[in-house]
């Protein structure tokens, strides 16, 4: 299983692609394929037919997964896109740390 640098509910900024510079919250992390789903980013349109009587068809827009390497974590303290490092606390717990301001993330 691959380890991602972002988790569900993290705030991230897109660093490359069509949606470059957009910020959003991670809705879903898919570590097996190395992708994340970010709120309001990488919108895909799908044309759906009504399946049952009473359903309505139409164009449905939803967020599609994108590679996790295209997003960077936003530090909640300094509000900048940053890489993360890990620090082990005295009680043995591993936490994520901002590389720019050394603030603990989580």
PDB file of C-alpha atoms in Angstrom:
ATOM      1  CA  UNK A   1       0.000   0.000   0.000  1.00  0.00           C
ATOM      2  CA  UNK A   2       1.355   3.422  -0.971  1.00  0.00           C
ATOM      3  CA  UNK A   3       1.499   6.245   1.549  1.00  0.00           C
ATOM      4  CA  UNK A   4       0.148   9.651   0.554  1.00  0.00           C
ATOM      5  CA  UNK A   5       1.303  12.993   1.932  1.00  0.00           C
ATOM      6  CA  UNK A   6      -2.299  14.225   2.211  1.00  0.00           C
ATOM      7  CA  UNK A   7      -5.277  12.832   4.086  1.00  0.00           C
ATOM      8  CA  UNK A   8      -9.029  13.268   3.928  1.00  0.00           C
ATOM      9  CA  UNK A   9     -10.201  16.768   5.076  1.00  0.00           C
ATOM     10  CA  UNK A  10      -6.775  18.394   4.409  1.00  0.00           C
ATOM     11  CA  UNK A  11      -6.724  21.759   2.629  1.00  0.00           C
ATOM     12  CA  UNK A  12      -4.582  21.565  -0.514  1.00  0.00           C
ATOM     13  CA  UNK A  13      -3.563  23.740  -3.459  1.00  0.00           C
ATOM     14  CA  UNK A  14      -3.186  22.395  -7.019  1.00  0.00           C
ATOM     15  CA  UNK A  15       0.359  22.994  -8.284  1.00  0.00           C
ATOM     16  CA  UNK A  16       0.050  21.868 -11.924  1.00  0.00           C
ATOM     17  CA  UNK A  17      -2.489  21.296 -14.659  1.00  0.00           C
ATOM     18  CA  UNK A  18      -5.608  23.104 -15.818  1.00  0.00           C
ATOM     19  CA  UNK A  19      -6.766  23.845 -12.249  1.00  0.00           C
ATOM     20  CA  UNK A  20      -3.390  25.237 -11.115  1.00  0.00           C
ATOM     21  CA  UNK A  21      -3.683  27.577  -8.122  1.00  0.00           C
ATOM     22  CA  UNK A  22      -7.119  26.374  -6.994  1.00  0.00           C
ATOM     23  CA  UNK A  23      -7.575  25.518  -3.338  1.00  0.00           C
ATOM     24  CA  UNK A  24      -9.892  22.884  -1.940  1.00  0.00           C
ATOM     25  CA  UNK A  25     -10.526  20.236   0.663  1.00  0.00           C
ATOM     26  CA  UNK A  26      -9.592  16.592   0.070  1.00  0.00           C
ATOM     27  CA  UNK A  27     -12.868  14.664  -0.099  1.00  0.00           C
ATOM     28  CA  UNK A  28     -11.344  11.240  -0.636  1.00  0.00           C
ATOM     29  CA  UNK A  29      -7.823   9.786  -0.646  1.00  0.00           C
ATOM     30  CA  UNK A  30      -7.120   6.742  -2.834  1.00  0.00           C
ATOM     31  CA  UNK A  31      -3.669   5.507  -1.726  1.00  0.00           C
ATOM     32  CA  UNK A  32      -3.724   2.293  -3.803  1.00  0.00           C
ATOM     33  CA  UNK A  33      -3.764   4.298  -7.043  1.00  0.00           C
ATOM     34  CA  UNK A  34      -1.987   7.397  -5.672  1.00  0.00           C
ATOM     35  CA  UNK A  35      -4.901   9.752  -6.310  1.00  0.00           C
ATOM     36  CA  UNK A  36      -7.060  12.207  -4.378  1.00  0.00           C
ATOM     37  CA  UNK A  37     -10.472  13.790  -4.963  1.00  0.00           C
ATOM     38  CA  UNK A  38     -10.442  17.536  -4.229  1.00  0.00           C
ATOM     39  CA  UNK A  39     -13.571  19.636  -3.733  1.00  0.00           C
ATOM     40  CA  UNK A  40     -14.260  21.922  -6.720  1.00  0.00           C
ATOM     41  CA  UNK A  41     -11.205  20.770  -8.705  1.00  0.00           C
ATOM     42  CA  UNK A  42     -10.914  18.506 -11.798  1.00  0.00           C
ATOM     43  CA  UNK A  43     -14.630  18.665 -12.613  1.00  0.00           C
ATOM     44  CA  UNK A  44     -15.819  15.960 -15.021  1.00  0.00           C
ATOM     45  CA  UNK A  45     -19.150  16.120 -16.840  1.00  0.00           C
ATOM     46  CA  UNK A  46     -21.208  13.013 -17.370  1.00  0.00           C
ATOM     47  CA  UNK A  47     -24.319  12.668 -19.525  1.00  0.00           C
ATOM     48  CA  UNK A  48     -26.787  10.394 -17.750  1.00  0.00           C
ATOM     49  CA  UNK A  49     -29.956   8.745 -18.986  1.00  0.00           C
ATOM     50  CA  UNK A  50     -32.947   8.293 -16.706  1.00  0.00           C
ATOM     51  CA  UNK A  51     -32.799   4.701 -15.417  1.00  0.00           C
ATOM     52  CA  UNK A  52     -36.215   4.387 -13.745  1.00  0.00           C
ATOM     53  CA  UNK A  53     -39.550   5.968 -14.396  1.00  0.00           C
ATOM     54  CA  UNK A  54     -39.614   9.317 -12.632  1.00  0.00           C
ATOM     55  CA  UNK A  55     -35.824   9.818 -12.827  1.00  0.00           C
ATOM     56  CA  UNK A  56     -34.502  12.761 -14.770  1.00  0.00           C
ATOM     57  CA  UNK A  57     -31.520  12.583 -17.074  1.00  0.00           C
ATOM     58  CA  UNK A  58     -29.117  15.362 -17.803  1.00  0.00           C
ATOM     59  CA  UNK A  59     -25.574  16.567 -17.407  1.00  0.00           C
ATOM     60  CA  UNK A  60     -24.047  15.762 -14.015  1.00  0.00           C
ATOM     61  CA  UNK A  61     -20.824  17.467 -12.929  1.00  0.00           C
ATOM     62  CA  UNK A  62     -18.642  15.822 -10.296  1.00  0.00           C
ATOM     63  CA  UNK A  63     -15.070  15.842  -9.046  1.00  0.00           C
ATOM     64  CA  UNK A  64     -12.800  13.242 -10.626  1.00  0.00           C
ATOM     65  CA  UNK A  65      -9.700  11.779  -8.954  1.00  0.00           C
ATOM     66  CA  UNK A  66      -6.358  13.433  -9.733  1.00  0.00           C
ATOM     67  CA  UNK A  67      -2.806  12.393  -8.991  1.00  0.00           C
ATOM     68  CA  UNK A  68      -1.712  13.261  -5.457  1.00  0.00           C
ATOM     69  CA  UNK A  69       1.602  14.572  -6.798  1.00  0.00           C
ATOM     70  CA  UNK A  70      -0.301  17.480  -8.386  1.00  0.00           C
ATOM     71  CA  UNK A  71      -1.450  18.838  -5.005  1.00  0.00           C
ATOM     72  CA  UNK A  72       0.455  20.397  -2.133  1.00  0.00           C
ATOM     73  CA  UNK A  73      -0.674  20.662   1.468  1.00  0.00           C
ATOM     74  CA  UNK A  74      -1.710  24.105   2.783  1.00  0.00           C
ATOM     75  CA  UNK A  75      -0.318  24.800   6.248  1.00  0.00           C
ATOM     76  CA  UNK A  76      -3.146  26.016   8.512  1.00  0.00           C
ATOM     77  CA  UNK A  77      -0.799  28.289  10.480  1.00  0.00           C
ATOM     78  CA  UNK A  78       1.229  30.089   7.781  1.00  0.00           C
ATOM     79  CA  UNK A  79      -1.394  29.546   5.008  1.00  0.00           C
ATOM     80  CA  UNK A  80       1.264  28.595   2.434  1.00  0.00           C
ATOM     81  CA  UNK A  81       1.658  25.555   0.204  1.00  0.00           C
ATOM     82  CA  UNK A  82       4.312  23.441   1.853  1.00  0.00           C
ATOM     83  CA  UNK A  83       6.031  20.097   1.873  1.00  0.00           C
ATOM     84  CA  UNK A  84       5.707  18.132   5.076  1.00  0.00           C
ATOM     85  CA  UNK A  85       8.143  16.360   7.322  1.00  0.00           C
ATOM     86  CA  UNK A  86       7.457  13.962  10.128  1.00  0.00           C
ATOM     87  CA  UNK A  87       8.434  14.282  13.773  1.00  0.00           C
ATOM     88  CA  UNK A  88       8.133  11.694  16.514  1.00  0.00           C
ATOM     89  CA  UNK A  89       6.870  13.115  19.791  1.00  0.00           C
ATOM     90  CA  UNK A  90       8.075  12.060  23.223  1.00  0.00           C
ATOM     91  CA  UNK A  91       5.104   9.716  23.640  1.00  0.00           C
ATOM     92  CA  UNK A  92       6.071   7.898  20.408  1.00  0.00           C
ATOM     93  CA  UNK A  93       3.340   9.445  18.250  1.00  0.00           C
ATOM     94  CA  UNK A  94       4.314  10.413  14.666  1.00  0.00           C
ATOM     95  CA  UNK A  95       2.990  13.813  13.533  1.00  0.00           C
ATOM     96  CA  UNK A  96       3.216  15.847  10.323  1.00  0.00           C
ATOM     97  CA  UNK A  97       5.149  19.128  10.474  1.00  0.00           C
ATOM     98  CA  UNK A  98       5.213  22.115   8.092  1.00  0.00           C
ATOM     99  CA  UNK A  99       8.629  22.581   6.435  1.00  0.00           C
ATOM    100  CA  UNK A 100       8.232  26.383   6.310  1.00  0.00           C
ATOM    101  CA  UNK A 101       7.068  27.325   9.812  1.00  0.00           C
ATOM    102  CA  UNK A 102       7.644  24.060  11.784  1.00  0.00           C
ATOM    103  CA  UNK A 103       4.014  24.048  12.914  1.00  0.00           C
ATOM    104  CA  UNK A 104       2.403  20.738  13.742  1.00  0.00           C
ATOM    105  CA  UNK A 105      -0.303  19.712  11.232  1.00  0.00           C
ATOM    106  CA  UNK A 106      -3.326  17.652  12.441  1.00  0.00           C
TER     107      UNK A 106
END
